[in-house]
Short mmCIF file of C-alpha atoms in Angstrom, two decimals:
data_model
loop_
_atom_site.label_atom_id
_atom_site.label_comp_id
_atom_site.label_asym_id
_atom_site.label_seq_id
_atom_site.Cartn_x
_atom_site.Cartn_y
_atom_site.Cartn_z
CA UNK A 1 35.34 -60.75 -18.10
CA UNK A 2 32.48 -60.41 -20.56
CA UNK A 3 31.27 -57.11 -22.01
CA UNK A 4 27.74 -57.01 -23.37
CA UNK A 5 27.42 -54.32 -26.01
CA UNK A 6 24.90 -53.08 -28.55
CA UNK A 7 25.32 -52.71 -32.31
CA UNK A 8 28.72 -51.14 -32.85
CA UNK A 9 27.59 -48.70 -35.53
CA UNK A 10 25.12 -47.07 -33.13
CA UNK A 11 25.83 -47.80 -29.48
CA UNK A 12 27.72 -44.87 -28.00
CA UNK A 13 27.20 -46.16 -24.48
CA UNK A 14 28.82 -49.47 -25.40
CA UNK A 15 31.77 -47.83 -27.13
CA UNK A 16 32.85 -45.92 -24.04
CA UNK A 17 33.55 -48.83 -21.64
CA UNK A 18 34.80 -50.98 -24.53
CA UNK A 19 37.55 -48.40 -25.16
CA UNK A 20 38.43 -48.32 -21.49
CA UNK A 21 38.52 -52.11 -21.22
CA UNK A 22 40.74 -52.32 -24.30
CA UNK A 23 43.12 -49.85 -22.67
CA UNK A 24 43.56 -52.13 -19.66
CA UNK A 25 45.04 -54.84 -21.87
CA UNK A 26 42.85 -57.45 -20.15
CA UNK A 27 41.36 -60.23 -22.20
CA UNK A 28 37.58 -60.29 -22.37
CA UNK A 29 34.71 -61.85 -24.26
CA UNK A 30 32.56 -59.51 -26.31
CA UNK A 31 28.84 -60.19 -26.62
CA UNK A 32 27.25 -57.97 -29.26
CA UNK A 33 23.47 -57.75 -29.29
CA UNK A 34 21.60 -56.25 -32.22
CA UNK A 35 19.71 -53.09 -31.29
CA UNK A 36 16.50 -51.55 -32.66
CA UNK A 37 14.53 -54.81 -32.59
CA UNK A 38 12.08 -53.77 -29.90
CA UNK A 39 11.15 -56.48 -27.41
CA UNK A 40 13.59 -58.94 -28.97
CA UNK A 41 16.53 -56.65 -28.17
CA UNK A 42 15.27 -56.09 -24.63
CA UNK A 43 14.87 -59.81 -24.02
CA UNK A 44 18.34 -60.62 -25.34
CA UNK A 45 20.01 -58.01 -23.15
CA UNK A 46 17.89 -58.97 -20.13
CA UNK A 47 19.55 -62.39 -20.21
CA UNK A 48 22.76 -60.62 -19.21
CA UNK A 49 21.85 -57.40 -17.39
CA UNK A 50 19.23 -56.34 -14.82
CA UNK A 51 18.89 -52.98 -16.54
CA UNK A 52 17.89 -54.64 -19.83
CA UNK A 53 20.17 -52.11 -21.51
CA UNK A 54 23.63 -52.32 -23.03
CA UNK A 55 26.39 -52.13 -21.99
CA UNK A 56 26.94 -54.48 -19.09
CA UNK A 57 30.18 -55.86 -17.70
CA UNK A 58 30.19 -59.38 -16.26
CA UNK A 59 33.09 -60.25 -13.98
CA UNK A 60 32.45 -63.60 -12.36
CA UNK A 61 29.10 -63.32 -10.60
CA UNK A 62 29.24 -59.51 -10.62
CA UNK A 63 27.28 -57.52 -13.23
CA UNK A 64 27.93 -53.79 -13.64
CA UNK A 65 25.37 -52.22 -15.96
CA UNK A 66 26.07 -48.52 -16.41
CA UNK A 67 28.78 -47.24 -18.76
CA UNK A 68 30.29 -44.79 -16.28
CA UNK A 69 30.10 -47.31 -13.44
CA UNK A 70 31.82 -49.89 -15.66
CA UNK A 71 34.63 -47.46 -16.43
CA UNK A 72 35.10 -46.61 -12.76
CA UNK A 73 35.15 -50.32 -11.89
CA UNK A 74 37.82 -50.89 -14.53
CA UNK A 75 39.88 -47.99 -13.20
CA UNK A 76 39.82 -49.54 -9.73
CA UNK A 77 40.40 -53.10 -10.93
CA UNK A 78 43.29 -52.20 -13.23
CA UNK A 79 45.12 -49.31 -11.52
CA UNK A 80 48.23 -49.82 -13.65
CA UNK A 81 46.20 -48.91 -16.75
CA UNK A 82 45.90 -45.36 -15.37
CA UNK A 83 42.42 -44.79 -16.74
CA UNK A 84 42.33 -41.70 -14.51
CA UNK A 85 45.34 -39.45 -13.85
CA UNK A 86 47.09 -39.60 -10.49
CA UNK A 87 46.75 -35.82 -10.04
CA UNK A 88 43.60 -35.35 -7.93
CA UNK A 89 42.65 -32.01 -9.49
CA UNK A 90 42.87 -33.35 -13.04
CA UNK A 91 41.02 -36.48 -11.97
CA UNK A 92 38.19 -34.39 -10.50
CA UNK A 93 37.96 -32.30 -13.67
CA UNK A 94 37.93 -35.45 -15.80
CA UNK A 95 35.15 -36.98 -13.74
CA UNK A 96 33.20 -33.75 -14.04
CA UNK A 97 33.58 -33.77 -17.83
CA UNK A 98 32.61 -37.44 -18.12
CA UNK A 99 29.58 -36.95 -15.89
CA UNK A 100 28.57 -33.90 -17.92
CA UNK A 101 28.60 -36.02 -21.06
CA UNK A 102 26.86 -38.88 -19.27
CA UNK A 103 23.88 -36.74 -18.32
CA UNK A 104 23.90 -33.80 -20.72
CA UNK A 105 23.92 -32.64 -24.32
CA UNK A 106 20.50 -34.14 -24.99
CA UNK A 107 19.89 -32.17 -28.17
CA UNK A 108 23.12 -33.34 -29.77
CA UNK A 109 22.34 -36.93 -28.80
CA UNK A 110 18.86 -36.84 -30.28
CA UNK A 111 19.58 -34.89 -33.44
CA UNK A 112 22.94 -36.43 -34.30
CA UNK A 113 23.02 -40.11 -33.33
CA UNK A 114 26.22 -42.04 -33.82
CA UNK A 115 26.13 -43.75 -37.22
CA UNK A 116 29.51 -45.26 -38.06
CA UNK A 117 28.02 -47.12 -41.02
CA UNK A 118 26.93 -43.92 -42.79
CA UNK A 119 28.92 -41.63 -45.06
CA UNK A 120 29.48 -38.06 -43.83
CA UNK A 121 26.73 -35.64 -44.76
CA UNK A 122 25.97 -32.04 -43.96
CA UNK A 123 23.19 -31.58 -41.43
CA UNK A 124 21.64 -28.24 -40.54
CA UNK A 125 21.46 -28.61 -36.78
CA UNK A 126 19.06 -26.79 -34.48
CA UNK A 127 20.01 -23.90 -32.22
CA UNK A 128 19.78 -26.21 -29.21
CA UNK A 129 22.31 -28.58 -30.77
CA UNK A 130 24.52 -25.67 -31.77
CA UNK A 131 24.50 -24.61 -28.12
CA UNK A 132 25.65 -28.11 -27.14
CA UNK A 133 28.48 -27.98 -29.69
CA UNK A 134 29.66 -24.59 -28.45
CA UNK A 135 29.68 -25.87 -24.88
CA UNK A 136 31.68 -28.96 -25.85
CA UNK A 137 34.25 -26.88 -27.74
CA UNK A 138 34.59 -24.62 -24.71
CA UNK A 139 34.98 -27.57 -22.34
CA UNK A 140 37.55 -29.32 -24.51
CA UNK A 141 39.65 -26.18 -24.85
CA UNK A 142 39.49 -25.55 -21.11
CA UNK A 143 40.78 -29.01 -20.29
CA UNK A 144 43.36 -29.19 -23.08
CA UNK A 145 44.76 -25.79 -22.16
CA UNK A 146 45.08 -26.83 -18.52
CA UNK A 147 46.58 -30.27 -19.12
CA UNK A 148 48.67 -29.41 -22.19
CA UNK A 149 47.16 -32.35 -24.11
CA UNK A 150 47.32 -34.31 -26.25
CA UNK A 151 44.17 -35.71 -24.56
CA UNK A 152 41.81 -33.93 -22.21
CA UNK A 153 43.76 -34.73 -19.06
CA UNK A 154 47.15 -35.12 -20.71
CA UNK A 155 47.31 -38.89 -21.15
CA UNK A 156 44.30 -40.80 -22.48
CA UNK A 157 41.61 -41.31 -19.83
CA UNK A 158 37.99 -42.27 -19.27
CA UNK A 159 37.06 -38.68 -20.11
CA UNK A 160 38.34 -39.26 -23.65
CA UNK A 161 36.34 -42.48 -23.89
CA UNK A 162 33.22 -40.49 -23.09
CA UNK A 163 33.84 -37.91 -25.81
CA UNK A 164 34.96 -40.27 -28.58
CA UNK A 165 31.35 -40.83 -29.77
CA UNK A 166 30.93 -37.05 -29.90
CA UNK A 167 33.87 -36.78 -32.29
CA UNK A 168 32.18 -39.35 -34.56
CA UNK A 169 29.04 -37.24 -34.60
CA UNK A 170 30.96 -34.13 -35.60
CA UNK A 171 32.51 -36.06 -38.48
CA UNK A 172 29.32 -37.81 -39.64
CA UNK A 173 27.23 -34.64 -39.72
CA UNK A 174 30.07 -32.40 -40.93
CA UNK A 175 29.95 -30.14 -37.91
CA UNK A 176 33.00 -27.89 -38.21
CA UNK A 177 34.12 -26.79 -34.78
CA UNK A 178 35.63 -23.57 -36.14
CA UNK A 179 32.04 -22.43 -36.74
CA UNK A 180 31.31 -22.61 -33.02
CA UNK A 181 33.74 -20.23 -31.43
CA UNK A 182 37.50 -20.53 -31.34
CA UNK A 183 38.02 -24.23 -31.93
CA UNK A 184 41.66 -23.94 -30.92
CA UNK A 185 43.01 -27.29 -29.83
CA UNK A 186 39.52 -28.81 -29.85
CA UNK A 187 39.48 -29.46 -33.59
CA UNK A 188 42.76 -31.37 -33.55
CA UNK A 189 41.62 -33.22 -30.44
CA UNK A 190 38.46 -34.45 -32.17
CA UNK A 191 40.58 -35.87 -34.97
CA UNK A 192 42.98 -37.42 -32.48
CA UNK A 193 40.18 -39.34 -30.78
CA UNK A 194 39.25 -40.95 -34.10
CA UNK A 195 42.84 -42.01 -34.75
CA UNK A 196 43.44 -44.11 -31.62
CA UNK A 197 44.08 -47.80 -32.38
CA UNK A 198 41.23 -48.86 -30.09
CA UNK A 199 38.64 -46.70 -31.84
CA UNK A 200 39.87 -47.74 -35.28
CA UNK A 201 39.43 -51.39 -34.29
CA UNK A 202 35.86 -50.71 -33.16
CA UNK A 203 35.09 -48.74 -36.33
CA UNK A 204 36.36 -51.51 -38.62
CA UNK A 205 34.07 -53.98 -36.91
CA UNK A 206 31.13 -51.55 -37.09
CA UNK A 207 31.57 -51.17 -40.82
CA UNK A 208 32.21 -54.84 -41.42
#
């Protein structure tokens, strides 16, 4: 397998399937393409993916070019990795949470981009972004309280891959979850995401 990704310091969409693929234990080739170069970036990615966007997974003659689709493909290809829980209710909730992140929280995305190569700094975020943060805290607590943790669905899953970039944003822009309702287990969960071996490996490369 080959995974085409964007610059590790910035590409949240690349980080998500990379974490999932690492969790499978499968060997793969990583192709990192520098972002923010305009047409040059587009042309480089187009050589690998019909979407002309990163990430893309290449498995033989198959190309899967959406981060959530890649994760679902990995879950089906490597069932022993248990990227989704066997419990159907938890699995449905996890898919709902991942899809919510996949399509939502636009203000947080725009105002607080992932920047693993930058030192933490306090950012006064807009009301729209504060609303996103409150909703994320609420969602995390709902899932953690139901599953019992330590991750959203109990064991690590694709849902956690989708929220790992969010935890980096909270750290980079010094967004304290206790300021946005009862953080409860959510605060510890955010820290836990940034302590997984897979994320730490990605972060070291991003800073290198």
